[in-house]
Amino acid sequence: MYIVSEAVCEEVFSRADAFSAVESVFAAMASGEARNFPVIREQLGYQDAIYGFKSGFDRAGLSLGLKSGGYWPNNAAKGLTNHQSTVFLFDPDTGKLDALVGGNYLTAIRTAAASSVSIAHLARKDASVLGMVGAGHQSTFQLRAALEQRSFEKILGWNLHPQGLDRLAAVSAEVGLPFEAVEREQLAADADVIITITSAHEALLLSDWIKPGTHIACMGTDTAGKQEIDARIFNRATAFTDEIAQAITIGETQHAFAEGIINETGITAIGDVINGTHPGRGSADEVTIFDGTGVGLQDLAAASASLRAAIEQDKAASIEL
Ligand code: NAD
């Protein structure tokens, strides 16, 4: 059995690797070759933590396994990231445990890959202003991945605690783009692409604020009760997601679904756009939403590719089980 550490994952698995792993697995999900199993996600009643499992099987990529872990909001004070996860990969031919792969870096980079896949396929080609709502651990991964998809000229940011915006400003300075801290209404009025990556439980962006042609990647809502955007935006937007079943239960779409604004047939798996069975954006004025709920198959695709690269580069530890 192999062990691939967090540090090795960072060495062998790049943003480009994550983009192609996530794009391929979204395509396989839409064509029915890959399937996520029901998610287990529970409040522990201890350390305010949420703990769970995401699992699935990709017959095309031959990945079988699960990601175990969750969200420990008090970790930052202990010098740890709030998300903690580990991926278990099994041999799909025998069920034998193949590998344990550190899941923290992979979670961040595969989540950023999901929004960047959505930007690549759905945002206007001439998008020039990127708006970031949220400045936590995931935000810089999101920002770096998004910047590779369009020729952005300016970055806007909003965070509940404005001092947190420093990390977005630092990445902007590093890539040589201007960064401006703004109020949410201004961000919505000016941004062509918006990424929301917060733990909010109420709408941070109102429908009236969103200008025509905007692409919004909602990445923070991955649990029942969380919310980042006004459900009424779904009245005027074309909605896409990684997985429809998750979108209407734990994703951003849950609120519009509960309010009867949208049903299952009103939201499209992004894999259909990747596979060419849905045209994606229909016009320059269309508002598009990507509800990135985070699926286990993303983790398995990222962990499998990391394992292959680590073995090739002789960086995977091996033990007898
Ligand atoms: P973090 O704890 O480092 O940062 C949390 C962010 O949310 C900060 O910007 C904080 O200011 C903001 N926030 C918290 N409460 C808020 C509120 N009430 N109103 C507005 N903003 C608020 O977390 P992180 O690791 O950056 O993750 C951000 C979110 O993304 C989490 O909710 C996490 O569950 C989610 N997430 C989703 C996926 C996915 O695949 N969709 C993957 C990983 C993380």
mmCIF file of C-alpha atoms and ligand atoms in Angstrom:
data_model
loop_
_atom_site.group_PDB
_atom_site.id
_atom_site.type_symbol
_atom_site.label_atom_id
_atom_site.label_comp_id
_atom_site.label_asym_id
_atom_site.label_seq_id
_atom_site.Cartn_x
_atom_site.Cartn_y
_atom_site.Cartn_z
ATOM 1 C CA MET A 1 0.000 0.000 0.000
ATOM 2 C CA TYR A 2 1.247 3.479 -0.831
ATOM 3 C CA ILE A 3 1.190 6.654 1.214
ATOM 4 C CA VAL A 4 1.350 9.996 -0.563
ATOM 5 C CA SER A 5 1.924 12.851 1.854
ATOM 6 C CA GLU A 6 0.564 16.393 1.637
ATOM 7 C CA ALA A 7 4.038 17.649 0.705
ATOM 8 C CA VAL A 8 4.416 15.118 -2.122
ATOM 9 C CA CYS A 9 0.946 15.982 -3.486
ATOM 10 C CA GLU A 10 2.052 19.622 -3.681
ATOM 11 C CA GLU A 11 5.219 18.595 -5.542
ATOM 12 C CA VAL A 12 3.630 16.270 -8.106
ATOM 13 C CA PHE A 13 0.105 17.641 -8.741
ATOM 14 C CA SER A 14 -0.166 21.051 -10.424
ATOM 15 C CA ARG A 15 -3.071 23.379 -11.187
ATOM 16 C CA ALA A 16 -2.973 22.187 -14.798
ATOM 17 C CA ASP A 17 -3.119 18.550 -13.620
ATOM 18 C CA ALA A 18 -6.096 19.416 -11.404
ATOM 19 C CA PHE A 19 -7.906 21.179 -14.242
ATOM 20 C CA SER A 20 -7.608 18.203 -16.553
ATOM 21 C CA ALA A 21 -8.461 15.614 -13.828
ATOM 22 C CA VAL A 22 -11.587 17.550 -12.778
ATOM 23 C CA GLU A 23 -12.707 18.335 -16.319
ATOM 24 C CA SER A 24 -12.381 14.644 -17.269
ATOM 25 C CA VAL A 25 -14.264 13.374 -14.261
ATOM 26 C CA PHE A 26 -17.117 15.906 -14.733
ATOM 27 C CA ALA A 27 -17.367 14.621 -18.318
ATOM 28 C CA ALA A 28 -17.382 10.989 -17.116
ATOM 29 C CA MET A 29 -20.121 11.801 -14.559
ATOM 30 C CA ALA A 30 -22.314 13.339 -17.252
ATOM 31 C CA SER A 31 -21.858 10.400 -19.599
ATOM 32 C CA GLY A 32 -22.746 7.953 -16.808
ATOM 33 C CA GLU A 33 -19.312 6.351 -16.553
ATOM 34 C CA ALA A 34 -18.612 7.768 -13.098
ATOM 35 C CA ARG A 35 -20.944 7.813 -10.129
ATOM 36 C CA ASN A 36 -20.834 9.508 -6.734
ATOM 37 C CA PHE A 37 -22.313 7.621 -3.807
ATOM 38 C CA PRO A 38 -24.532 9.305 -1.202
ATOM 39 C CA VAL A 39 -22.610 11.756 0.955
ATOM 40 C CA ILE A 40 -22.405 11.355 4.704
ATOM 41 C CA ARG A 41 -21.955 14.692 6.423
ATOM 42 C CA GLU A 42 -22.732 15.090 10.110
ATOM 43 C CA GLN A 43 -22.340 17.692 12.828
ATOM 44 C CA LEU A 44 -20.065 16.010 15.380
ATOM 45 C CA GLY A 45 -21.342 18.006 18.332
ATOM 46 C CA TYR A 46 -17.667 18.414 19.280
ATOM 47 C CA GLN A 47 -15.291 21.264 18.355
ATOM 48 C CA ASP A 48 -18.173 22.609 16.190
ATOM 49 C CA ALA A 49 -16.844 20.168 13.580
ATOM 50 C CA ILE A 50 -18.586 18.752 10.533
ATOM 51 C CA TYR A 51 -17.340 15.281 9.604
ATOM 52 C CA GLY A 52 -18.157 13.000 6.724
ATOM 53 C CA PHE A 53 -17.361 10.809 3.732
ATOM 54 C CA LYS A 54 -17.582 11.430 0.020
ATOM 55 C CA SER A 55 -17.118 8.386 -2.187
ATOM 56 C CA GLY A 56 -17.635 7.117 -5.694
ATOM 57 C CA PHE A 57 -16.428 5.004 -8.588
ATOM 58 C CA ASP A 58 -15.097 6.186 -11.930
ATOM 59 C CA ARG A 59 -15.190 3.296 -14.399
ATOM 60 C CA ALA A 60 -13.474 5.398 -17.065
ATOM 61 C CA GLY A 61 -10.548 6.432 -14.844
ATOM 62 C CA LEU A 62 -10.737 3.257 -12.689
ATOM 63 C CA SER A 63 -10.764 5.208 -9.407
ATOM 64 C CA LEU A 64 -12.599 3.776 -6.432
ATOM 65 C CA GLY A 65 -12.455 5.190 -2.946
ATOM 66 C CA LEU A 66 -13.499 7.871 -0.545
ATOM 67 C CA LYS A 67 -12.448 11.106 1.037
ATOM 68 C CA SER A 68 -12.893 11.217 4.765
ATOM 69 C CA GLY A 69 -12.693 14.398 6.753
ATOM 70 C CA GLY A 70 -14.532 17.648 7.229
ATOM 71 C CA TYR A 71 -14.404 21.113 8.671
ATOM 72 C CA TRP A 72 -12.985 22.051 12.077
ATOM 73 C CA PRO A 73 -13.587 25.811 12.443
ATOM 74 C CA ASN A 74 -11.295 26.156 15.485
ATOM 75 C CA ASN A 75 -8.239 24.756 13.691
ATOM 76 C CA ALA A 76 -6.869 28.071 12.435
ATOM 77 C CA ALA A 77 -6.116 29.070 16.038
ATOM 78 C CA LYS A 78 -4.065 25.852 16.335
ATOM 79 C CA GLY A 79 -2.056 26.648 13.202
ATOM 80 C CA LEU A 80 -3.927 24.036 11.120
ATOM 81 C CA THR A 81 -6.229 24.478 8.142
ATOM 82 C CA ASN A 82 -9.905 24.239 9.023
ATOM 83 C CA HIS A 83 -10.489 21.566 6.389
ATOM 84 C CA GLN A 84 -8.890 18.233 7.200
ATOM 85 C CA SER A 85 -9.163 15.304 4.844
ATOM 86 C CA THR A 86 -7.542 12.098 3.668
ATOM 87 C CA VAL A 87 -8.303 10.138 0.501
ATOM 88 C CA PHE A 88 -8.457 6.324 0.584
ATOM 89 C CA LEU A 89 -8.017 4.663 -2.827
ATOM 90 C CA PHE A 90 -9.004 1.028 -3.374
ATOM 91 C CA ASP A 91 -8.126 -1.363 -6.203
ATOM 92 C CA PRO A 92 -11.408 -1.568 -8.160
ATOM 93 C CA ASP A 93 -10.579 -5.133 -9.245
ATOM 94 C CA THR A 94 -10.101 -6.537 -5.733
ATOM 95 C CA GLY A 95 -11.288 -3.959 -3.165
ATOM 96 C CA LYS A 96 -7.816 -3.988 -1.602
ATOM 97 C CA LEU A 97 -6.602 -0.690 -0.125
ATOM 98 C CA ASP A 98 -4.180 0.832 -2.641
ATOM 99 C CA ALA A 99 -3.197 4.153 -1.101
ATOM 100 C CA LEU A 100 -3.701 6.820 1.526
ATOM 101 C CA VAL A 101 -3.308 10.256 0.001
ATOM 102 C CA GLY A 102 -3.221 13.536 1.937
ATOM 103 C CA GLY A 103 -6.416 15.397 1.058
ATOM 104 C CA ASN A 104 -5.960 18.985 2.240
ATOM 105 C CA TYR A 105 -3.971 20.427 -0.662
ATOM 106 C CA LEU A 106 -5.943 18.250 -3.097
ATOM 107 C CA THR A 107 -9.259 19.576 -1.748
ATOM 108 C CA ALA A 108 -8.173 23.162 -2.299
ATOM 109 C CA ILE A 109 -6.714 22.595 -5.744
ATOM 110 C CA ARG A 110 -9.567 20.389 -6.994
ATOM 111 C CA THR A 111 -12.162 22.905 -5.720
ATOM 112 C CA ALA A 112 -10.321 25.700 -7.510
ATOM 113 C CA ALA A 113 -10.161 23.504 -10.609
ATOM 114 C CA ALA A 114 -13.952 23.095 -10.534
ATOM 115 C CA SER A 115 -14.617 26.831 -10.646
ATOM 116 C CA SER A 116 -11.900 27.328 -13.249
ATOM 117 C CA VAL A 117 -13.428 24.582 -15.430
ATOM 118 C CA SER A 118 -16.723 26.475 -15.122
ATOM 119 C CA ILE A 119 -15.050 29.754 -16.094
ATOM 120 C CA ALA A 120 -13.330 28.089 -19.054
ATOM 121 C CA HIS A 121 -16.627 26.718 -20.366
ATOM 122 C CA LEU A 122 -19.178 29.340 -19.288
ATOM 123 C CA ALA A 123 -17.694 32.801 -18.740
ATOM 124 C CA ARG A 124 -17.654 35.390 -21.504
ATOM 125 C CA LYS A 125 -14.417 35.229 -23.476
ATOM 126 C CA ASP A 126 -13.929 38.991 -22.952
ATOM 127 C CA ALA A 127 -14.322 38.860 -19.140
ATOM 128 C CA SER A 128 -11.839 41.319 -17.673
ATOM 129 C CA VAL A 129 -12.842 41.952 -14.037
ATOM 130 C CA LEU A 130 -12.758 39.134 -11.481
ATOM 131 C CA GLY A 131 -14.656 39.525 -8.197
ATOM 132 C CA MET A 132 -13.717 37.418 -5.187
ATOM 133 C CA VAL A 133 -16.257 37.079 -2.342
ATOM 134 C CA GLY A 134 -14.429 35.479 0.576
ATOM 135 C CA ALA A 135 -10.778 35.474 1.560
ATOM 136 C CA GLY A 136 -10.295 32.306 3.587
ATOM 137 C CA HIS A 137 -7.924 29.389 2.990
ATOM 138 C CA GLN A 138 -9.483 28.328 -0.336
ATOM 139 C CA SER A 139 -9.610 31.820 -1.802
ATOM 140 C CA THR A 140 -6.050 32.123 -3.112
ATOM 141 C CA PHE A 141 -6.292 28.721 -4.801
ATOM 142 C CA GLN A 142 -9.533 29.900 -6.413
ATOM 143 C CA LEU A 143 -7.973 33.173 -7.490
ATOM 144 C CA ARG A 144 -4.830 31.641 -9.035
ATOM 145 C CA ALA A 145 -6.834 29.027 -10.977
ATOM 146 C CA ALA A 146 -9.383 31.578 -12.254
ATOM 147 C CA LEU A 147 -6.666 33.929 -13.476
ATOM 148 C CA GLU A 148 -5.457 31.220 -15.870
ATOM 149 C CA GLN A 149 -8.809 31.030 -17.673
ATOM 150 C CA ARG A 150 -9.357 34.585 -18.935
ATOM 151 C CA SER A 151 -7.251 37.713 -19.507
ATOM 152 C CA PHE A 152 -8.388 39.449 -16.336
ATOM 153 C CA GLU A 153 -7.208 43.034 -15.926
ATOM 154 C CA LYS A 154 -8.455 43.766 -12.411
ATOM 155 C CA ILE A 155 -9.372 41.875 -9.244
ATOM 156 C CA LEU A 156 -12.024 43.028 -6.769
ATOM 157 C CA GLY A 157 -12.429 41.512 -3.337
ATOM 158 C CA TRP A 158 -14.846 41.524 -0.436
ATOM 159 C CA ASN A 159 -14.529 39.668 2.848
ATOM 160 C CA LEU A 160 -16.517 39.698 6.065
ATOM 161 C CA HIS A 161 -13.343 40.778 7.867
ATOM 162 C CA PRO A 162 -11.598 43.202 5.490
ATOM 163 C CA GLN A 163 -8.129 42.477 6.939
ATOM 164 C CA GLY A 164 -8.405 38.964 5.436
ATOM 165 C CA LEU A 165 -8.221 40.520 1.963
ATOM 166 C CA ASP A 166 -4.452 40.895 2.341
ATOM 167 C CA ARG A 167 -3.897 37.384 0.982
ATOM 168 C CA LEU A 168 -5.878 38.189 -2.203
ATOM 169 C CA ALA A 169 -4.017 41.486 -2.559
ATOM 170 C CA ALA A 170 -0.703 39.610 -2.212
ATOM 171 C CA VAL A 171 -1.559 37.149 -5.016
ATOM 172 C CA SER A 172 -2.737 40.054 -7.203
ATOM 173 C CA ALA A 173 0.563 41.874 -6.606
ATOM 174 C CA GLU A 174 2.477 38.693 -7.384
ATOM 175 C CA VAL A 175 0.768 38.337 -10.776
ATOM 176 C CA GLY A 176 0.974 42.083 -11.467
ATOM 177 C CA LEU A 177 -2.756 42.896 -11.453
ATOM 178 C CA PRO A 178 -4.472 45.751 -9.591
ATOM 179 C CA PHE A 179 -6.522 44.718 -6.563
ATOM 180 C CA GLU A 180 -9.330 46.733 -4.995
ATOM 181 C CA ALA A 181 -11.269 46.038 -1.803
ATOM 182 C CA VAL A 182 -14.893 46.984 -2.480
ATOM 183 C CA GLU A 183 -18.388 46.633 -1.053
ATOM 184 C CA ARG A 184 -20.440 43.700 -2.339
ATOM 185 C CA GLU A 185 -22.813 45.847 -4.424
ATOM 186 C CA GLN A 186 -19.910 47.435 -6.283
ATOM 187 C CA LEU A 187 -18.225 44.077 -6.767
ATOM 188 C CA ALA A 188 -21.402 42.714 -8.377
ATOM 189 C CA ALA A 189 -21.812 45.819 -10.533
ATOM 190 C CA ASP A 190 -18.250 45.684 -11.897
ATOM 191 C CA ALA A 191 -17.208 42.025 -12.034
ATOM 192 C CA ASP A 192 -17.633 39.878 -15.148
ATOM 193 C CA VAL A 193 -16.800 36.713 -13.204
ATOM 194 C CA ILE A 194 -17.575 36.288 -9.496
ATOM 195 C CA ILE A 195 -16.332 33.500 -7.262
ATOM 196 C CA THR A 196 -18.032 33.071 -3.885
ATOM 197 C CA ILE A 197 -16.008 31.000 -1.424
ATOM 198 C CA THR A 198 -17.345 31.655 2.069
ATOM 199 C CA SER A 199 -19.068 29.820 4.896
ATOM 200 C CA ALA A 200 -22.014 32.235 4.818
ATOM 201 C CA HIS A 201 -25.551 31.191 5.710
ATOM 202 C CA GLU A 202 -27.313 34.078 3.979
ATOM 203 C CA ALA A 203 -27.290 35.745 0.581
ATOM 204 C CA LEU A 204 -24.243 37.975 0.171
ATOM 205 C CA LEU A 205 -25.092 39.039 -3.406
ATOM 206 C CA LEU A 206 -28.565 40.280 -4.333
ATOM 207 C CA SER A 207 -30.150 39.548 -7.682
ATOM 208 C CA ASP A 208 -30.608 43.227 -8.631
ATOM 209 C CA TRP A 209 -26.879 43.840 -8.220
ATOM 210 C CA ILE A 210 -25.740 41.272 -10.812
ATOM 211 C CA LYS A 211 -25.097 42.732 -14.251
ATOM 212 C CA PRO A 212 -26.020 40.909 -17.499
ATOM 213 C CA GLY A 213 -23.354 38.538 -18.799
ATOM 214 C CA THR A 214 -21.875 37.718 -15.388
ATOM 215 C CA HIS A 215 -20.647 34.235 -14.586
ATOM 216 C CA ILE A 216 -20.957 33.346 -10.891
ATOM 217 C CA ALA A 217 -19.127 30.330 -9.489
ATOM 218 C CA CYS A 218 -20.689 29.541 -6.104
ATOM 219 C CA MET A 219 -18.105 27.419 -4.341
ATOM 220 C CA GLY A 220 -18.679 27.856 -0.609
ATOM 221 C CA THR A 221 -22.088 26.227 -0.165
ATOM 222 C CA ASP A 222 -21.569 22.517 0.362
ATOM 223 C CA THR A 223 -23.934 21.823 3.266
ATOM 224 C CA ALA A 224 -27.661 22.187 3.935
ATOM 225 C CA GLY A 225 -28.361 25.658 5.336
ATOM 226 C CA LYS A 226 -25.387 27.463 3.817
ATOM 227 C CA GLN A 227 -26.066 30.216 1.271
ATOM 228 C CA GLU A 228 -24.028 32.785 -0.662
ATOM 229 C CA ILE A 229 -26.305 34.287 -3.319
ATOM 230 C CA ASP A 230 -29.907 35.470 -3.532
ATOM 231 C CA ALA A 231 -32.105 32.574 -4.694
ATOM 232 C CA ARG A 232 -33.868 35.012 -7.061
ATOM 233 C CA ILE A 233 -30.741 35.129 -9.247
ATOM 234 C CA PHE A 234 -31.805 31.666 -10.454
ATOM 235 C CA ASN A 235 -34.892 33.342 -12.017
ATOM 236 C CA ARG A 236 -32.673 35.209 -14.468
ATOM 237 C CA ALA A 237 -29.692 32.856 -14.806
ATOM 238 C CA THR A 238 -28.821 29.612 -16.539
ATOM 239 C CA ALA A 239 -27.700 27.179 -13.864
ATOM 240 C CA PHE A 240 -24.970 24.545 -14.082
ATOM 241 C CA THR A 241 -23.497 22.297 -11.442
ATOM 242 C CA ASP A 242 -21.076 19.467 -10.826
ATOM 243 C CA GLU A 243 -23.901 17.156 -9.697
ATOM 244 C CA ILE A 244 -27.617 17.923 -9.769
ATOM 245 C CA ALA A 245 -28.558 15.705 -6.788
ATOM 246 C CA GLN A 246 -26.046 17.529 -4.578
ATOM 247 C CA ALA A 247 -26.901 20.977 -5.953
ATOM 248 C CA ILE A 248 -30.544 20.793 -4.866
ATOM 249 C CA THR A 249 -29.777 19.335 -1.438
ATOM 250 C CA ILE A 250 -26.462 20.748 -0.192
ATOM 251 C CA GLY A 251 -25.397 23.192 -2.900
ATOM 252 C CA GLU A 252 -26.280 26.819 -3.578
ATOM 253 C CA THR A 253 -29.293 25.666 -5.625
ATOM 254 C CA GLN A 254 -30.958 24.206 -2.482
ATOM 255 C CA HIS A 255 -32.657 27.545 -1.688
ATOM 256 C CA ALA A 256 -34.008 28.213 -5.188
ATOM 257 C CA PHE A 257 -35.137 24.565 -5.280
ATOM 258 C CA ALA A 258 -36.915 24.850 -1.907
ATOM 259 C CA GLU A 259 -38.612 28.063 -3.024
ATOM 260 C CA GLY A 260 -39.814 26.440 -6.275
ATOM 261 C CA ILE A 261 -37.734 28.799 -8.450
ATOM 262 C CA ILE A 262 -35.924 25.889 -10.086
ATOM 263 C CA ASN A 263 -36.372 22.132 -10.398
ATOM 264 C CA GLU A 264 -33.994 19.316 -11.380
ATOM 265 C CA THR A 265 -34.622 19.853 -15.074
ATOM 266 C CA GLY A 266 -33.689 23.534 -14.802
ATOM 267 C CA ILE A 267 -30.067 22.822 -13.918
ATOM 268 C CA THR A 268 -27.463 21.227 -16.167
ATOM 269 C CA ALA A 269 -24.451 19.094 -15.276
ATOM 270 C CA ILE A 270 -21.357 20.951 -16.461
ATOM 271 C CA GLY A 271 -20.125 17.644 -17.859
ATOM 272 C CA ASP A 272 -22.807 18.004 -20.540
ATOM 273 C CA VAL A 273 -21.176 21.257 -21.639
ATOM 274 C CA ILE A 274 -17.731 19.624 -21.571
ATOM 275 C CA ASN A 275 -19.076 16.677 -23.609
ATOM 276 C CA GLY A 276 -20.791 19.037 -26.059
ATOM 277 C CA THR A 277 -24.326 17.805 -25.342
ATOM 278 C CA HIS A 278 -25.290 21.255 -23.947
ATOM 279 C CA PRO A 279 -24.193 24.465 -25.664
ATOM 280 C CA GLY A 280 -23.324 26.259 -22.392
ATOM 281 C CA ARG A 281 -23.602 30.065 -22.471
ATOM 282 C CA GLY A 282 -26.212 31.097 -25.054
ATOM 283 C CA SER A 283 -25.529 34.837 -25.346
ATOM 284 C CA ALA A 284 -23.200 37.570 -24.135
ATOM 285 C CA ASP A 285 -25.925 38.923 -21.814
ATOM 286 C CA GLU A 286 -26.807 35.633 -20.176
ATOM 287 C CA VAL A 287 -26.060 35.283 -16.459
ATOM 288 C CA THR A 288 -24.570 31.861 -15.753
ATOM 289 C CA ILE A 289 -24.243 30.187 -12.360
ATOM 290 C CA PHE A 290 -21.985 27.277 -11.549
ATOM 291 C CA ASP A 291 -22.999 25.583 -8.316
ATOM 292 C CA GLY A 292 -19.805 23.785 -7.284
ATOM 293 C CA THR A 293 -20.939 21.493 -4.499
ATOM 294 C CA GLY A 294 -17.759 19.405 -4.406
ATOM 295 C CA VAL A 295 -18.055 15.733 -5.330
ATOM 296 C CA GLY A 296 -16.076 12.749 -4.107
ATOM 297 C CA LEU A 297 -15.085 11.859 -7.672
ATOM 298 C CA GLN A 298 -13.097 15.107 -7.893
ATOM 299 C CA ASP A 299 -11.073 13.962 -4.888
ATOM 300 C CA LEU A 300 -10.588 10.480 -6.291
ATOM 301 C CA ALA A 301 -9.491 11.850 -9.675
ATOM 302 C CA ALA A 302 -7.018 14.210 -8.025
ATOM 303 C CA ALA A 303 -5.707 11.557 -5.612
ATOM 304 C CA SER A 304 -5.351 8.896 -8.347
ATOM 305 C CA ALA A 305 -3.394 11.266 -10.579
ATOM 306 C CA SER A 306 -1.217 12.310 -7.626
ATOM 307 C CA LEU A 307 -0.569 8.660 -6.753
ATOM 308 C CA ARG A 308 0.447 7.831 -10.343
ATOM 309 C CA ALA A 309 2.784 10.826 -10.484
ATOM 310 C CA ALA A 310 4.257 10.082 -7.044
ATOM 311 C CA ILE A 311 4.987 6.452 -8.032
ATOM 312 C CA GLU A 312 6.531 7.570 -11.341
ATOM 313 C CA GLN A 313 8.749 10.076 -9.547
ATOM 314 C CA ASP A 314 9.611 7.588 -6.798
ATOM 315 C CA LYS A 315 8.050 9.829 -4.141
ATOM 316 C CA ALA A 316 5.330 7.508 -2.802
ATOM 317 C CA ALA A 317 6.081 5.697 0.459
ATOM 318 C CA SER A 318 5.150 2.025 0.481
ATOM 319 C CA ILE A 319 4.212 -0.251 3.406
ATOM 320 C CA GLU A 320 2.812 -3.757 3.818
ATOM 321 C CA LEU A 321 -0.701 -3.651 5.275
HETATM 322 P P1 NAD B 1 -12.047 29.450 5.899
HETATM 323 O O1 NAD B 1 -12.604 29.112 7.221
HETATM 324 O O2 NAD B 1 -10.587 29.543 5.699
HETATM 325 O O3 NAD B 1 -12.690 30.839 5.389
HETATM 326 C C1 NAD B 1 -14.071 31.080 5.517
HETATM 327 C C2 NAD B 1 -14.467 32.254 4.679
HETATM 328 O O4 NAD B 1 -15.875 32.467 4.824
HETATM 329 C C3 NAD B 1 -13.791 33.557 5.100
HETATM 330 O O5 NAD B 1 -13.632 34.373 3.958
HETATM 331 C C4 NAD B 1 -14.830 34.164 6.047
HETATM 332 O O6 NAD B 1 -14.708 35.576 6.158
HETATM 333 C C5 NAD B 1 -16.092 33.793 5.315
HETATM 334 N N1 NAD B 1 -17.275 33.790 6.157
HETATM 335 C C6 NAD B 1 -17.498 33.041 7.260
HETATM 336 N N2 NAD B 1 -18.734 33.311 7.753
HETATM 337 C C7 NAD B 1 -19.279 34.236 6.946
HETATM 338 C C8 NAD B 1 -20.522 34.924 6.948
HETATM 339 N N3 NAD B 1 -21.460 34.682 7.856
HETATM 340 N N4 NAD B 1 -20.736 35.848 5.973
HETATM 341 C C9 NAD B 1 -19.798 36.089 5.021
HETATM 342 N N5 NAD B 1 -18.606 35.466 4.977
HETATM 343 C C10 NAD B 1 -18.358 34.552 5.927
HETATM 344 O O7 NAD B 1 -12.693 28.380 4.898
HETATM 345 P P2 NAD B 1 -12.173 27.940 3.474
HETATM 346 O O8 NAD B 1 -11.322 26.745 3.625
HETATM 347 O O9 NAD B 1 -11.672 29.089 2.698
HETATM 348 O O10 NAD B 1 -13.557 27.432 2.829
HETATM 349 C C11 NAD B 1 -14.554 28.379 2.477
HETATM 350 C C12 NAD B 1 -15.850 27.636 2.247
HETATM 351 O O11 NAD B 1 -15.713 26.769 1.116
HETATM 352 C C13 NAD B 1 -16.261 26.750 3.406
HETATM 353 O O12 NAD B 1 -17.618 26.983 3.707
HETATM 354 C C14 NAD B 1 -16.076 25.342 2.898
HETATM 355 O O13 NAD B 1 -16.973 24.422 3.455
HETATM 356 C C15 NAD B 1 -16.315 25.527 1.409
HETATM 357 N N6 NAD B 1 -15.667 24.513 0.579
HETATM 358 C C16 NAD B 1 -16.347 24.063 -0.491
HETATM 359 C C17 NAD B 1 -15.783 23.107 -1.323
HETATM 360 C C18 NAD B 1 -16.515 22.645 -2.532
HETATM 361 O O14 NAD B 1 -16.066 21.695 -3.176
HETATM 362 N N7 NAD B 1 -17.573 23.283 -2.917
HETATM 363 C C19 NAD B 1 -14.514 22.603 -1.037
HETATM 364 C C20 NAD B 1 -13.816 23.129 0.047
HETATM 365 C C21 NAD B 1 -14.407 24.085 0.854
#
